[in-house]
Amino acid sequence: MGPEALGSMFAAPAMLGAFAAAGFIAFSYFLLTLDRGRANSPSKDDTQAGIKVVLFALIIAGVATAAAGLDEVLAYALGGFKGGSGPIKHALPPLLVGALTVAIAARAFLPRTNNSTHRQVERYALGLLGFGYAIMALVSLDGTLTGLIGDLGWPTTSYSLAGVVVGVVVAGFCIPRFGSISGWTTPVPPPPQMPQQYPPQGGYPPQGGGYPPQGGGYPPQGGGYPPQGGGYPPQGGGYPPQGGGGGGYPR
């Protein structure tokens, strides 16, 4: 491989990051200009919007550069570490430069701005990164399935699979953060259904009356105790038996 071809390979991730940053700057200034035309625009009084656009453009460039290097490292690992140390040597510079760019812009310079209270530019950056890398993950997933189903060979499929991983990692970080800054809420699950309580409906004892059973108290219906028809002794007279004998007892 000649020096020109090698130089173009090393410059590809940086060029990708530069194009992404330039597009973000143009996109952000256009939206900010439109937004400031509203009477109640939250960015109308933001005097540091310009510096934040530049810093987030650098962050986007760093993420794109580092992601390109990470993509190569993953493809090399998923492909079985074939090709010697060449792929690692090629992937490490963009990975390190991109990570360093993000760290300096996000940690050293961004805290000096009013980004903690005016986060419109950050939302633009997170939206761009989340959308772009979600599309990358979908396209790479399509390539992975095509390679597996069409039997295109694992070296080709491993590159697509690496793109899926990188896209999911970046989009999985940016989209939830974007939603959190925008004020989305977590859905509240419905309350669990309580089991039916014991005793059954109607209470205990069973429906229809209390205890004793319906029809009266104790003793049974029809009268008290002794049996119906009179008291004790039996009906017909006192003691001695009816009919007498003309007198009392004895005869």
CSV table of C-alpha atoms in Angstrom, one decimal:
chain,number,residue,atom,x,y,z
A,1,MET,CA,0.0,0.0,0.0
A,2,GLY,CA,1.4,3.4,-1.0
A,3,PRO,CA,1.8,6.4,1.2
A,4,GLU,CA,-1.1,8.2,-0.6
A,5,ALA,CA,-3.5,5.3,0.0
A,6,LEU,CA,-2.4,4.9,3.6
A,7,GLY,CA,-2.9,8.6,4.2
A,8,SER,CA,-6.4,8.5,2.8
A,9,MET,CA,-7.3,5.6,5.0
A,10,PHE,CA,-6.2,7.5,8.1
A,11,ALA,CA,-8.0,10.7,7.0
A,12,ALA,CA,-11.3,9.0,6.4
A,13,PRO,CA,-12.6,9.0,10.0
A,14,ALA,CA,-11.5,12.6,10.5
A,15,MET,CA,-13.2,13.7,7.3
A,16,LEU,CA,-16.4,12.0,8.4
A,17,GLY,CA,-16.3,13.8,11.7
A,18,ALA,CA,-15.6,17.1,10.0
A,19,PHE,CA,-18.5,16.8,7.6
A,20,ALA,CA,-20.8,15.8,10.5
A,21,ALA,CA,-19.6,18.9,12.5
A,22,ALA,CA,-20.0,21.3,9.6
A,23,GLY,CA,-23.5,20.0,8.9
A,24,PHE,CA,-24.4,20.4,12.6
A,25,ILE,CA,-23.2,24.0,12.7
A,26,ALA,CA,-25.3,24.9,9.6
A,27,PHE,CA,-28.3,23.0,11.0
A,28,SER,CA,-28.1,24.6,14.4
A,29,TYR,CA,-27.7,28.2,13.3
A,30,PHE,CA,-30.7,27.8,10.9
A,31,LEU,CA,-32.9,26.4,13.7
A,32,LEU,CA,-31.8,29.0,16.2
A,33,THR,CA,-32.5,31.8,13.8
A,34,LEU,CA,-36.0,30.5,13.3
A,35,ASP,CA,-36.6,29.9,17.0
A,36,ARG,CA,-35.5,33.4,18.0
A,37,GLY,CA,-38.2,34.8,15.9
A,38,ARG,CA,-40.8,33.6,18.3
A,39,ALA,CA,-41.9,35.9,21.1
A,40,ASN,CA,-41.5,33.3,23.8
A,41,SER,CA,-38.4,31.7,22.4
A,42,PRO,CA,-36.2,30.1,25.2
A,43,SER,CA,-33.1,30.8,23.2
A,44,LYS,CA,-33.7,34.5,22.5
A,45,ASP,CA,-31.8,35.6,25.6
A,46,ASP,CA,-29.1,32.9,25.2
A,47,THR,CA,-25.9,35.0,24.6
A,48,GLN,CA,-23.7,31.8,24.5
A,49,ALA,CA,-25.5,29.9,21.9
A,50,GLY,CA,-22.7,30.4,19.3
A,51,ILE,CA,-19.9,29.0,21.5
A,52,LYS,CA,-22.1,26.1,22.5
A,53,VAL,CA,-22.8,25.3,18.8
A,54,VAL,CA,-19.0,25.2,18.2
A,55,LEU,CA,-18.3,23.0,21.2
A,56,PHE,CA,-21.1,20.5,20.4
A,57,ALA,CA,-19.9,20.4,16.8
A,58,LEU,CA,-16.5,19.4,18.1
A,59,ILE,CA,-18.1,16.8,20.3
A,60,ILE,CA,-20.0,15.4,17.2
A,61,ALA,CA,-16.8,15.3,15.3
A,62,GLY,CA,-15.0,13.5,18.1
A,63,VAL,CA,-17.9,11.0,18.5
A,64,ALA,CA,-17.9,10.3,14.7
A,65,THR,CA,-14.1,9.8,14.6
A,66,ALA,CA,-14.0,7.6,17.7
A,67,ALA,CA,-16.9,5.6,16.4
A,68,ALA,CA,-15.2,4.9,13.2
A,69,GLY,CA,-12.1,3.6,15.0
A,70,LEU,CA,-14.3,1.5,17.4
A,71,ASP,CA,-16.1,0.1,14.3
A,72,GLU,CA,-12.8,-1.2,12.9
A,73,VAL,CA,-11.7,-2.7,16.2
A,74,LEU,CA,-15.0,-4.6,16.6
A,75,ALA,CA,-14.9,-5.8,13.0
A,76,TYR,CA,-11.4,-7.0,13.5
A,77,ALA,CA,-12.4,-8.8,16.7
A,78,LEU,CA,-15.6,-10.3,15.3
A,79,GLY,CA,-13.8,-11.4,12.2
A,80,GLY,CA,-11.5,-13.6,14.2
A,81,PHE,CA,-8.5,-11.3,14.6
A,82,LYS,CA,-7.3,-11.9,11.1
A,83,GLY,CA,-4.8,-9.7,9.4
A,84,GLY,CA,-2.2,-9.4,12.1
A,85,SER,CA,-1.8,-6.1,14.0
A,86,GLY,CA,-2.4,-3.9,11.0
A,87,PRO,CA,-6.2,-3.3,11.7
A,88,ILE,CA,-5.5,-2.4,15.3
A,89,LYS,CA,-2.8,0.0,14.4
A,90,HIS,CA,-5.1,1.6,11.9
A,91,ALA,CA,-8.1,1.9,14.3
A,92,LEU,CA,-6.3,3.2,17.4
A,93,PRO,CA,-5.4,6.7,16.2
A,94,PRO,CA,-9.0,7.8,15.3
A,95,LEU,CA,-10.3,6.1,18.4
A,96,LEU,CA,-7.9,7.9,20.7
A,97,VAL,CA,-8.2,11.3,18.9
A,98,GLY,CA,-12.0,11.2,18.9
A,99,ALA,CA,-12.2,10.3,22.6
A,100,LEU,CA,-9.7,13.0,23.4
A,101,THR,CA,-11.7,15.6,21.5
A,102,VAL,CA,-14.9,14.7,23.2
A,103,ALA,CA,-13.3,14.8,26.6
A,104,ILE,CA,-11.7,18.2,26.2
A,105,ALA,CA,-14.8,19.8,24.7
A,106,ALA,CA,-17.3,18.2,27.1
A,107,ARG,CA,-15.2,18.4,30.3
A,108,ALA,CA,-12.9,21.4,29.9
A,109,PHE,CA,-14.9,23.9,28.0
A,110,LEU,CA,-18.6,23.1,28.1
A,111,PRO,CA,-19.0,23.6,31.9
A,112,ARG,CA,-17.8,27.2,31.4
A,113,THR,CA,-21.0,28.0,29.4
A,114,ASN,CA,-24.6,28.3,30.5
A,115,ASN,CA,-25.5,24.9,29.1
A,116,SER,CA,-26.9,23.7,32.4
A,117,THR,CA,-29.7,26.2,32.1
A,118,HIS,CA,-30.0,26.7,28.3
A,119,ARG,CA,-29.9,23.3,26.7
A,120,GLN,CA,-31.4,23.9,23.3
A,121,VAL,CA,-28.1,23.4,21.5
A,122,GLU,CA,-27.4,20.2,23.4
A,123,ARG,CA,-30.8,18.8,22.4
A,124,TYR,CA,-29.9,19.5,18.7
A,125,ALA,CA,-26.7,17.6,19.1
A,126,LEU,CA,-28.2,14.7,20.9
A,127,GLY,CA,-31.0,14.5,18.3
A,128,LEU,CA,-28.6,14.5,15.4
A,129,LEU,CA,-26.3,11.8,17.0
A,130,GLY,CA,-29.2,9.7,18.1
A,131,PHE,CA,-31.0,9.7,14.8
A,132,GLY,CA,-27.8,9.3,12.7
A,133,TYR,CA,-26.5,6.3,14.7
A,134,ALA,CA,-29.9,4.7,14.9
A,135,ILE,CA,-30.1,4.7,11.1
A,136,MET,CA,-26.6,3.3,11.0
A,137,ALA,CA,-27.6,0.5,13.3
A,138,LEU,CA,-30.7,-0.3,11.1
A,139,VAL,CA,-28.7,-0.3,7.9
A,140,SER,CA,-25.9,-2.4,9.5
A,141,LEU,CA,-28.5,-4.9,10.8
A,142,ASP,CA,-29.9,-5.2,7.3
A,143,GLY,CA,-26.4,-5.9,6.0
A,144,THR,CA,-25.8,-8.5,8.8
A,145,LEU,CA,-29.0,-10.4,8.0
A,146,THR,CA,-28.3,-10.2,4.2
A,147,GLY,CA,-24.8,-11.6,4.8
A,148,LEU,CA,-26.1,-14.4,7.0
A,149,ILE,CA,-29.0,-15.4,4.8
A,150,GLY,CA,-27.1,-14.9,1.5
A,151,ASP,CA,-24.0,-16.6,2.8
A,152,LEU,CA,-21.7,-13.7,1.8
A,153,GLY,CA,-18.9,-14.9,4.2
A,154,TRP,CA,-18.1,-14.0,7.7
A,155,PRO,CA,-15.6,-11.2,7.0
A,156,THR,CA,-18.2,-9.2,5.2
A,157,THR,CA,-20.9,-10.0,7.8
A,158,SER,CA,-18.6,-9.1,10.7
A,159,TYR,CA,-18.2,-5.6,9.5
A,160,SER,CA,-22.0,-5.1,9.4
A,161,LEU,CA,-22.4,-6.6,12.8
A,162,ALA,CA,-19.8,-4.2,14.2
A,163,GLY,CA,-21.8,-1.3,12.7
A,164,VAL,CA,-24.9,-2.6,14.6
A,165,VAL,CA,-23.0,-2.6,17.9
A,166,VAL,CA,-21.6,0.9,17.4
A,167,GLY,CA,-24.9,2.3,16.3
A,168,VAL,CA,-26.8,0.8,19.2
A,169,VAL,CA,-24.2,2.1,21.7
A,170,VAL,CA,-24.2,5.7,20.5
A,171,ALA,CA,-27.9,5.9,19.9
A,172,GLY,CA,-28.7,4.1,23.1
A,173,PHE,CA,-26.8,6.8,25.0
A,174,CYS,CA,-28.0,9.8,23.1
A,175,ILE,CA,-31.7,9.1,22.7
A,176,PRO,CA,-32.6,8.5,26.4
A,177,ARG,CA,-30.5,11.5,27.3
A,178,PHE,CA,-32.3,13.6,24.7
A,179,GLY,CA,-35.6,12.4,26.1
A,180,SER,CA,-34.6,13.1,29.7
A,181,ILE,CA,-33.6,16.7,28.9
A,182,SER,CA,-36.8,17.2,26.9
A,183,GLY,CA,-38.8,16.1,30.0
A,184,TRP,CA,-40.2,12.7,28.9
A,185,THR,CA,-41.7,10.6,31.7
A,186,THR,CA,-41.7,6.9,32.4
A,187,PRO,CA,-45.1,5.2,32.0
A,188,VAL,CA,-46.6,4.2,35.4
A,189,PRO,CA,-47.8,0.5,35.3
A,190,PRO,CA,-51.4,-0.1,36.3
A,191,PRO,CA,-52.0,-1.2,39.9
A,192,PRO,CA,-52.1,-5.0,40.4
A,193,GLN,CA,-55.5,-6.7,40.7
A,194,MET,CA,-56.3,-7.7,44.2
A,195,PRO,CA,-57.5,-11.3,44.7
A,196,GLN,CA,-61.1,-11.9,45.9
A,197,GLN,CA,-61.3,-11.7,49.6
A,198,TYR,CA,-62.7,-14.4,51.9
A,199,PRO,CA,-65.5,-14.9,53.0
A,200,PRO,CA,-67.6,-15.0,49.8
A,201,GLN,CA,-70.0,-12.3,48.8
A,202,GLY,CA,-72.8,-11.9,51.3
A,203,GLY,CA,-70.6,-12.5,54.4
A,204,TYR,CA,-70.4,-15.4,56.6
A,205,PRO,CA,-72.8,-17.1,57.7
A,206,PRO,CA,-74.5,-18.0,54.4
A,207,GLN,CA,-77.2,-15.8,52.9
A,208,GLY,CA,-80.7,-16.1,54.0
A,209,GLY,CA,-80.5,-15.4,57.7
A,210,GLY,CA,-78.4,-15.9,60.7
A,211,TYR,CA,-77.9,-18.9,62.8
A,212,PRO,CA,-80.2,-20.9,63.6
A,213,PRO,CA,-81.6,-21.7,60.2
A,214,GLN,CA,-84.6,-19.9,58.7
A,215,GLY,CA,-88.0,-20.5,60.1
A,216,GLY,CA,-87.6,-19.5,63.7
A,217,GLY,CA,-85.4,-19.9,66.7
A,218,TYR,CA,-84.7,-22.9,68.8
A,219,PRO,CA,-86.8,-25.0,69.7
A,220,PRO,CA,-88.3,-26.0,66.3
A,221,GLN,CA,-91.3,-24.4,64.7
A,222,GLY,CA,-94.7,-25.2,66.0
A,223,GLY,CA,-94.5,-24.3,69.6
A,224,GLY,CA,-92.3,-24.5,72.6
A,225,TYR,CA,-91.4,-27.5,74.6
A,226,PRO,CA,-93.4,-29.6,75.7
A,227,PRO,CA,-95.1,-30.9,72.6
A,228,GLN,CA,-98.2,-29.2,71.1
A,229,GLY,CA,-101.5,-29.9,72.6
A,230,GLY,CA,-101.0,-29.0,76.1
A,231,GLY,CA,-98.7,-29.2,79.1
A,232,TYR,CA,-97.7,-32.2,81.1
A,233,PRO,CA,-99.5,-34.4,82.1
A,234,PRO,CA,-101.2,-35.6,78.9
A,235,GLN,CA,-104.4,-34.2,77.6
A,236,GLY,CA,-107.6,-35.3,79.1
A,237,GLY,CA,-107.3,-34.4,82.7
A,238,GLY,CA,-105.0,-34.5,85.7
A,239,TYR,CA,-103.7,-37.5,87.6
A,240,PRO,CA,-105.3,-40.0,88.3
A,241,PRO,CA,-106.6,-41.1,84.9
A,242,GLN,CA,-109.9,-39.8,83.4
A,243,GLY,CA,-113.1,-41.5,84.5
A,244,GLY,CA,-112.5,-41.3,88.2
A,245,GLY,CA,-113.9,-44.0,90.3
A,246,GLY,CA,-116.2,-41.9,92.2
A,247,GLY,CA,-113.6,-40.6,94.3
A,248,GLY,CA,-110.0,-40.0,95.0
A,249,TYR,CA,-107.2,-42.5,95.4
A,250,PRO,CA,-107.5,-45.2,96.8
A,251,ARG,CA,-110.9,-46.5,95.8
